[in-house]
Short mmCIF file of C-alpha atoms in Angstrom, two decimals:
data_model
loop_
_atom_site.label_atom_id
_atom_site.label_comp_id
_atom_site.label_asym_id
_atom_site.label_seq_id
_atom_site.Cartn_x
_atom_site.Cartn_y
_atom_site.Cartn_z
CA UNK A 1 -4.91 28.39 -9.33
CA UNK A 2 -6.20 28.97 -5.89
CA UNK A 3 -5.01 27.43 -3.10
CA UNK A 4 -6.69 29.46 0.03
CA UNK A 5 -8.43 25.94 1.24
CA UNK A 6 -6.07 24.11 0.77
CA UNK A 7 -3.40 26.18 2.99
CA UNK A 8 -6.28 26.86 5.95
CA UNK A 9 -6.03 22.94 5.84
CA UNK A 10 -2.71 22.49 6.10
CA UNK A 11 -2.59 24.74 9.04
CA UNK A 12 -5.15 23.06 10.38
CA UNK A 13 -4.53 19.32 9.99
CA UNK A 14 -1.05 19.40 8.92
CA UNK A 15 -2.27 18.02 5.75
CA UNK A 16 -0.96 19.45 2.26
CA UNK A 17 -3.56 18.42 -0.28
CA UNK A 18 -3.02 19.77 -4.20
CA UNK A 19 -4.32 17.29 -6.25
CA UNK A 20 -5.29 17.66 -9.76
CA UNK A 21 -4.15 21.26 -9.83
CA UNK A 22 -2.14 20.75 -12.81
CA UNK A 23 1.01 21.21 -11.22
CA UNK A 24 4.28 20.86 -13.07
CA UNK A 25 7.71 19.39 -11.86
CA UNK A 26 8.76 23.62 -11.01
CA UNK A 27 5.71 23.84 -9.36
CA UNK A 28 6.64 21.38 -6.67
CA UNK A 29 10.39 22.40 -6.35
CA UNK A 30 8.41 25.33 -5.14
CA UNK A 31 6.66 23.82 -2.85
CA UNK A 32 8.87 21.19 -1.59
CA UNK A 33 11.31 24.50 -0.62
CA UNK A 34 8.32 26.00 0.68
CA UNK A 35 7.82 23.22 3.19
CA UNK A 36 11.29 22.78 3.91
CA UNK A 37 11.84 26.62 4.90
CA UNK A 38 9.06 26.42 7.01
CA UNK A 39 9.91 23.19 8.61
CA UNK A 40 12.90 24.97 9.71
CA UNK A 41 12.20 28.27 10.53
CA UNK A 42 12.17 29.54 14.17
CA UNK A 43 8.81 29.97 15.74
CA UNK A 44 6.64 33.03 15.94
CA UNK A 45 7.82 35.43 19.07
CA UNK A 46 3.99 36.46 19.57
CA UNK A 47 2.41 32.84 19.17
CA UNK A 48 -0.03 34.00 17.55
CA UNK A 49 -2.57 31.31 15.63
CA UNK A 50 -2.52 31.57 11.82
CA UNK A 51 -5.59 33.00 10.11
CA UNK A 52 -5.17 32.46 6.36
CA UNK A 53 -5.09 35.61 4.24
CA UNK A 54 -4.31 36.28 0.67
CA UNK A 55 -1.15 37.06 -0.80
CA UNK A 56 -2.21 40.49 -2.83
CA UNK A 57 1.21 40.89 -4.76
CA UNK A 58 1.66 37.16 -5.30
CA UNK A 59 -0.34 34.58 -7.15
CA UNK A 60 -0.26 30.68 -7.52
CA UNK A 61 2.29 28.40 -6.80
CA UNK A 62 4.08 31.67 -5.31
CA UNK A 63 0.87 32.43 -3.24
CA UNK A 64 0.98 29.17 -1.97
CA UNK A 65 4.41 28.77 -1.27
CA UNK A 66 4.36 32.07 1.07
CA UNK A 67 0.88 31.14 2.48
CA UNK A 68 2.75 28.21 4.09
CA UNK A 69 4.28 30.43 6.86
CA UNK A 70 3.93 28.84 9.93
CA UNK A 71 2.16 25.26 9.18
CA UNK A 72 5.18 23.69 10.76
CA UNK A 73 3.55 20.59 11.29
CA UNK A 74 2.45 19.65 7.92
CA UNK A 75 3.09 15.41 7.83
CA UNK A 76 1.04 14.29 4.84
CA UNK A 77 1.66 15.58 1.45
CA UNK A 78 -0.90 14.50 -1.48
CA UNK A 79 -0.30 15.70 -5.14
CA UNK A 80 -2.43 13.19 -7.02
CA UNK A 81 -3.57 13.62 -11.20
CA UNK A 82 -0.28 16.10 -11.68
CA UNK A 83 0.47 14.76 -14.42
CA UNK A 84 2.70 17.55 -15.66
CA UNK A 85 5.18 16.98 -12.07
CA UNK A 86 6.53 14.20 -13.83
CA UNK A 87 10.07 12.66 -13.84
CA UNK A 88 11.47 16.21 -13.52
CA UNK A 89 9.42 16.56 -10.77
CA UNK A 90 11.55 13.66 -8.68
CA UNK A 91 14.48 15.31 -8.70
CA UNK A 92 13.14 17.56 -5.90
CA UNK A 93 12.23 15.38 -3.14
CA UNK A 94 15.27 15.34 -1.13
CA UNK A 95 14.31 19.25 -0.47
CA UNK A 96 10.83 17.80 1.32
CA UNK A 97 11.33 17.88 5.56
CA UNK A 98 11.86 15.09 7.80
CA UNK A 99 7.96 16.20 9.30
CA UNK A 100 6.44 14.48 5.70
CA UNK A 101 5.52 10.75 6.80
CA UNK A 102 2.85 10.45 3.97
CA UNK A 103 3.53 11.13 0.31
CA UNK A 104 1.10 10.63 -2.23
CA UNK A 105 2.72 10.91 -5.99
CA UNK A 106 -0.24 8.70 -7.62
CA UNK A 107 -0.78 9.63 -11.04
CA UNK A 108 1.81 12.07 -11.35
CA UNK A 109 3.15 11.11 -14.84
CA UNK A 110 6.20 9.12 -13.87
CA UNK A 111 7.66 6.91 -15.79
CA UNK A 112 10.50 4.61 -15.76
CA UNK A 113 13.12 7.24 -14.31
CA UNK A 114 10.88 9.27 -12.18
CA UNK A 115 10.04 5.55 -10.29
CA UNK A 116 13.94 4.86 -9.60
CA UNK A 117 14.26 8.41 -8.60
CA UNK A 118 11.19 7.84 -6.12
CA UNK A 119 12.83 4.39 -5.04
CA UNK A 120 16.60 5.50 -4.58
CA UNK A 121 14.91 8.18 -2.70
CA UNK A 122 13.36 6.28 -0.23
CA UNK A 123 16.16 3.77 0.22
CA UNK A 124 17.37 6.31 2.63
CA UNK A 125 14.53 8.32 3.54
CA UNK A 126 13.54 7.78 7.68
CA UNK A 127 10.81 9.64 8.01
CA UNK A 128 8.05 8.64 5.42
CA UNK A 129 5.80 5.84 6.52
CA UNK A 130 3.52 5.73 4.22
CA UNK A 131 3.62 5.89 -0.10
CA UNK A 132 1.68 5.84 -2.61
CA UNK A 133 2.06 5.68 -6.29
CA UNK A 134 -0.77 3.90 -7.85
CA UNK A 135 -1.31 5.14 -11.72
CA UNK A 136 2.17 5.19 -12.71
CA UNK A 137 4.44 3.40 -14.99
CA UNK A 138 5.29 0.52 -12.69
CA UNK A 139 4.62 -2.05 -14.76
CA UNK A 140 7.56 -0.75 -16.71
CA UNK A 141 9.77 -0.82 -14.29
CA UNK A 142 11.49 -4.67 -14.81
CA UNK A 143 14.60 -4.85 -12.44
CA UNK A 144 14.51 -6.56 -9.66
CA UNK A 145 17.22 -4.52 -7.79
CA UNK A 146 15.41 -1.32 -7.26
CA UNK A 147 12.58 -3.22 -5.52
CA UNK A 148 14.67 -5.48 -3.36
CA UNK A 149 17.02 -2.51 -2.10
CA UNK A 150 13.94 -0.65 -1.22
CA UNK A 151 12.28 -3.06 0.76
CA UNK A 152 15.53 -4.31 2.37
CA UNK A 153 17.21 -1.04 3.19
CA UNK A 154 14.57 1.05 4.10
CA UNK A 155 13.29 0.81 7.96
CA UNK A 156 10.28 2.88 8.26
CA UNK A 157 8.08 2.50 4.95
CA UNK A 158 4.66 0.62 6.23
CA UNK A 159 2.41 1.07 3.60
CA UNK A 160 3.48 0.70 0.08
CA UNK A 161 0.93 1.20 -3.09
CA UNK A 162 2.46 0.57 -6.42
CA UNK A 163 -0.25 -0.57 -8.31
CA UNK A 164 -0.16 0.60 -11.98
CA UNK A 165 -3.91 0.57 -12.83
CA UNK A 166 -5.74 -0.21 -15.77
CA UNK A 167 -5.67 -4.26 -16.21
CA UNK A 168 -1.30 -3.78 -16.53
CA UNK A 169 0.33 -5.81 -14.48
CA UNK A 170 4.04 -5.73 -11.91
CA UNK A 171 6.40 -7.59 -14.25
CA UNK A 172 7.81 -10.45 -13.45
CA UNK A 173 11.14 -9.49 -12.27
CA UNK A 174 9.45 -6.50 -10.18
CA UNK A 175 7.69 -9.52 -8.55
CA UNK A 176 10.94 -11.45 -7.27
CA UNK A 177 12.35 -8.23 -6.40
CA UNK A 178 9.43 -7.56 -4.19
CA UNK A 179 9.56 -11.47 -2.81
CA UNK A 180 13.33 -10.87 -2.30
CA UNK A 181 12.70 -8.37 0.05
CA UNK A 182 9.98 -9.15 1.65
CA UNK A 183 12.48 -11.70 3.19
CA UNK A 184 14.13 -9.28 5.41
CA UNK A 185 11.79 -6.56 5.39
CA UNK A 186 11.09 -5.53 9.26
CA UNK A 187 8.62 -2.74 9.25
CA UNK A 188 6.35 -2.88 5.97
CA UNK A 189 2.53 -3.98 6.80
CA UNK A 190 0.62 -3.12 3.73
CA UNK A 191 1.46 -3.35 0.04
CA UNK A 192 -0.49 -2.73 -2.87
CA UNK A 193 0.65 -4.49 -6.14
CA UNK A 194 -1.57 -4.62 -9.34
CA UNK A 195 -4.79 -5.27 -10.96
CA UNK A 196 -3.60 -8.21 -12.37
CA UNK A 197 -0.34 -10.69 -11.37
CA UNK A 198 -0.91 -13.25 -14.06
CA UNK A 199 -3.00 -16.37 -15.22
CA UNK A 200 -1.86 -19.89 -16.27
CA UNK A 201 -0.02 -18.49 -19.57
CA UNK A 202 2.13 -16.21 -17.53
CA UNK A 203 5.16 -19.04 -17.33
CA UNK A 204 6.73 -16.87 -15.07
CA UNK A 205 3.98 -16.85 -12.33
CA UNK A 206 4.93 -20.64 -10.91
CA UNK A 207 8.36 -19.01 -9.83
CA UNK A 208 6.81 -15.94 -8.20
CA UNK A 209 4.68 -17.77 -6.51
CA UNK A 210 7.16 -19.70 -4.87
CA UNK A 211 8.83 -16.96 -3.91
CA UNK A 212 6.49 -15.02 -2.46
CA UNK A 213 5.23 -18.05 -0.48
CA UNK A 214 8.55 -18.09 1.07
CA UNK A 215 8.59 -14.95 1.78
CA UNK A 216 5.45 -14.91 3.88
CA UNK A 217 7.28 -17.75 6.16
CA UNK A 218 10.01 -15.39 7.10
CA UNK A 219 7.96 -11.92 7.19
CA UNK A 220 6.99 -10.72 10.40
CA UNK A 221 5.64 -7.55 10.26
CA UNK A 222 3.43 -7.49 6.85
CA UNK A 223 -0.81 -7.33 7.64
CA UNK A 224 -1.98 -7.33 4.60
CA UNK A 225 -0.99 -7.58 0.47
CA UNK A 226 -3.14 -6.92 -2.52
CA UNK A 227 -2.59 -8.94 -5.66
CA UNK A 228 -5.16 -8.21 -7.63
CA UNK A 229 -6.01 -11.09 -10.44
CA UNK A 230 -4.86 -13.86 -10.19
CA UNK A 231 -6.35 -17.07 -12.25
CA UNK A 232 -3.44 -19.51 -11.04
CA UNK A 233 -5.12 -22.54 -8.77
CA UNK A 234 -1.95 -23.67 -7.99
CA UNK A 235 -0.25 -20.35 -6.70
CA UNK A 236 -3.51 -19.58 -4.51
CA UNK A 237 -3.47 -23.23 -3.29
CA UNK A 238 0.51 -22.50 -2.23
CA UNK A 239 -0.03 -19.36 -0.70
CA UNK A 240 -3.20 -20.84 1.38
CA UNK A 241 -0.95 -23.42 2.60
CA UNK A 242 1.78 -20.97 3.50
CA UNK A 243 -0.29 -18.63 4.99
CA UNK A 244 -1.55 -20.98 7.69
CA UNK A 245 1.81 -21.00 9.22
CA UNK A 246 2.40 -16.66 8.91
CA UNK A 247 0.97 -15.40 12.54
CA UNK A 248 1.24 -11.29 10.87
CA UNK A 249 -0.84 -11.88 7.79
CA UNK A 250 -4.48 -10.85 8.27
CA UNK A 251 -5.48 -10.07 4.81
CA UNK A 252 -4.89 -11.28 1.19
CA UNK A 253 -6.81 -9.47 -1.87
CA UNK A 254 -6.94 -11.83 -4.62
CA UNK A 255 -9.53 -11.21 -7.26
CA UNK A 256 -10.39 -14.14 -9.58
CA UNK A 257 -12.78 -15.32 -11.69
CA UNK A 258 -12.45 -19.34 -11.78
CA UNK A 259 -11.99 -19.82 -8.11
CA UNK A 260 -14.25 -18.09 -6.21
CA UNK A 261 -14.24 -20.03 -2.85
CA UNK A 262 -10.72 -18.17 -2.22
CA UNK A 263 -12.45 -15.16 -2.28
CA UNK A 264 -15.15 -16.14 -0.10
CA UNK A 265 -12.69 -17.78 3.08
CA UNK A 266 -9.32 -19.03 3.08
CA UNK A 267 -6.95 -19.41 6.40
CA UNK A 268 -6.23 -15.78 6.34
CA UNK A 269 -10.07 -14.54 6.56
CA UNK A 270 -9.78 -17.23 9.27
CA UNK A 271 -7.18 -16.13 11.50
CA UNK A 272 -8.78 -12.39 11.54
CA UNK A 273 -12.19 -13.62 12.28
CA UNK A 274 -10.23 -15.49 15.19
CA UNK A 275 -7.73 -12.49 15.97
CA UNK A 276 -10.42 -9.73 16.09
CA UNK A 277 -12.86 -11.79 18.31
CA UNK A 278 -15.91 -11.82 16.16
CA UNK A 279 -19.01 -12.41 17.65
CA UNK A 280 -20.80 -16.25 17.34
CA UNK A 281 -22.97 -15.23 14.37
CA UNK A 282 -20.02 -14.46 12.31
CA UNK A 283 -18.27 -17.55 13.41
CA UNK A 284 -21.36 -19.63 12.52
CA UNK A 285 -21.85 -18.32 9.00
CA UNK A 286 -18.00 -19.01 8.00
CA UNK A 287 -18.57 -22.41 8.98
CA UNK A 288 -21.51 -22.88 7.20
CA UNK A 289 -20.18 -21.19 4.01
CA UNK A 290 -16.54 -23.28 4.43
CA UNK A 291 -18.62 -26.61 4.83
CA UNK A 292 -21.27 -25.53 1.54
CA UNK A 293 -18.65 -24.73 -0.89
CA UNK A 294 -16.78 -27.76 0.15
CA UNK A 295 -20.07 -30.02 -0.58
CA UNK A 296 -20.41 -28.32 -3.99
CA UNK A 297 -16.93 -29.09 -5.07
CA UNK A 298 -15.90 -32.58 -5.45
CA UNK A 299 -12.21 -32.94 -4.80
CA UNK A 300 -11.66 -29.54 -3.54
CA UNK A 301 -10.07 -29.41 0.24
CA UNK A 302 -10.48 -25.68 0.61
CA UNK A 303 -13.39 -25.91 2.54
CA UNK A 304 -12.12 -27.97 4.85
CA UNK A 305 -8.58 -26.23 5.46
CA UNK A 306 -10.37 -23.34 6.41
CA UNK A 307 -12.99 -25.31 8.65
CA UNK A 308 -9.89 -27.18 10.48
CA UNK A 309 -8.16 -23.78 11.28
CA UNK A 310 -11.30 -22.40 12.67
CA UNK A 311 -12.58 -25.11 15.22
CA UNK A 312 -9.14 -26.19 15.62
CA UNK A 313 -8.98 -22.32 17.50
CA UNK A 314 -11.79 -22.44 19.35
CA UNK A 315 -12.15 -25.91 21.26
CA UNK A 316 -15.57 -25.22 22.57
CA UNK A 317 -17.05 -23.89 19.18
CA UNK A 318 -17.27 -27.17 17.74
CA UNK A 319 -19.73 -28.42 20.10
CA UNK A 320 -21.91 -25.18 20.46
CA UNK A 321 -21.90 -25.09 16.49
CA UNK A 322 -23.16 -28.58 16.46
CA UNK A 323 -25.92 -27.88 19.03
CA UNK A 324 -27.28 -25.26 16.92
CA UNK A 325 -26.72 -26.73 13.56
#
């Protein structure tokens, strides 16, 4: 394994990347004591600006872990498609330094252990703002607990990617976990669930629904949430409602297949068009779209909640929009 351009980066940019080197759960003890030594070691008397070299005696992970002199300032550490790290692997993140704010364990072979390792781990952890841990077993991880402590204990996590891939889905008690605590949570602003949160045989989806709806009433901080698939009418007619009254939420990824007008504009899309100033064109075509789909559909008020919250914004658009239209 070589590792020279990956080093001159992390001297460089403070950023650690070693994915898909086919490292195993030894492998990053090695590293993770690698980065904390350095994180603590006293600086260089002579100041002098690292130019990498190679380690001629040492090889590897070794190389590696020696080549890391001096890149005090490392803060994001990626180790993506190491399959091998593993559970094992987990047991070694309490050696990583306070300077790591973004960890990236996505397909890293974990399965149900290696996740509540990851999760106890960050209960406590105040440094790292951003993680990500799509391609793991997550979907087999059914306790509500682990999720809810997480989200309600930890105070600095802001981005949050748990999505399993494949077409798997978050299990249902992951999901009121997650809703749980989202209640109190004061910091996250992105989260990442699944591919797929259900469809109208999943009995279980009514209830999450409800839950999460609540929990975008009382979460202030959270910008925007991927769920992936959802084929529910009801639970995407819940959350549209809900998210009306949420001032933080600015995006909602919901994929679907039977009800395409939520993909196209709901309140959310609304708001940001609103929030981020948009030029008239872009207003204009929103409308238009809002009011078509509406015309298509008999019965279906979509349309129209999305056209109320945008001229209901913008007191003078109304009348320009008319002029032109």
């Amino acid at each position: 394994m070589e590792f020279n351009n990956a080093v001159a980066k992390a001297h460089k940019s403070g950023v650690l990347w070693l994915g898909f080197n086919g490292l195993s759960s030894s492998d990053f003890e090695t590293i993770a004591q690698a980065l904390d030594a350095t994180a603590h070691q006293e600086e260089e008397e002579d100041g002098r600006e690292y130019r990498p070299r190679k380690c001629r005696r040492l090889e590897g992970v070794a190389a590696l872990a020696a080549s890391l002199r001096g890149a005090k300032d490392i803060w994001k550490f990626n180790v993506v498609g190491n399959t091998a790290i593993g559970d094992e692997g987990m047991q070694h993140l309490r050696l990583l330094p306070p300077c790591i704010r973004d960890l990236d364990l996505s397909d890293c072979g974990l399965k149900v252990e290696g996740i509540k390792t990851v999760l106890e781990y960050m209960r406590t952890n105040t440094s790292i703002t951003r993680l990500i841990m799509w391609g793991n077993d997550t979907d087999k991880l059914n306790e509500a607990k682990c999720w809810t402590n997480l989200l309600q204990e930890n105070d600095t996590l802001e981005e949050l990617c748990i999505n399993p891939g494949g077409c798997t889905s978050i299990p249902p008690s992951a999901c009121v976990g997650l809703a749980f605590g989202l209640h109190k949570n004061k910091r996250l602003r992105i989260l990442t669930l699944s591919n797929n949160i259900g469809d109208e045989e999943d009995t279980f989806l009514k209830h999450k629904s409800v839950l999460f709806a609540r929990s975008f009433l009382q979460n202030t901080t959270l910008e925007k949430i991927e769920f992936g698939i959802c084929r529910d009418k009801m639970a995407l007619y819940m959350w549209e409602q809900t998210l009306e009254k949420n001032q933080t939420l600015l995006s909602v990824g919901v994929y679907t297949n039977k009800m395409e007008h939520y993909l196209d504009l709901n309140a959310v899309q609304a708001r940001r068009l609103f929030q981020e100033d948009s030029n008239q064109e872009q207003w204009e075509n929103a409308v238009v779209q809002a009011a078509k789909r509406t015309t298509k559909r008999q019965g279906d008020l979509t349309g129209f909640h999305a056209l109320y919250y945008l001229l209901r914004n913008e007191p003078g658009f109304l009348i320009s929009f008319m002029k032109q239209h």
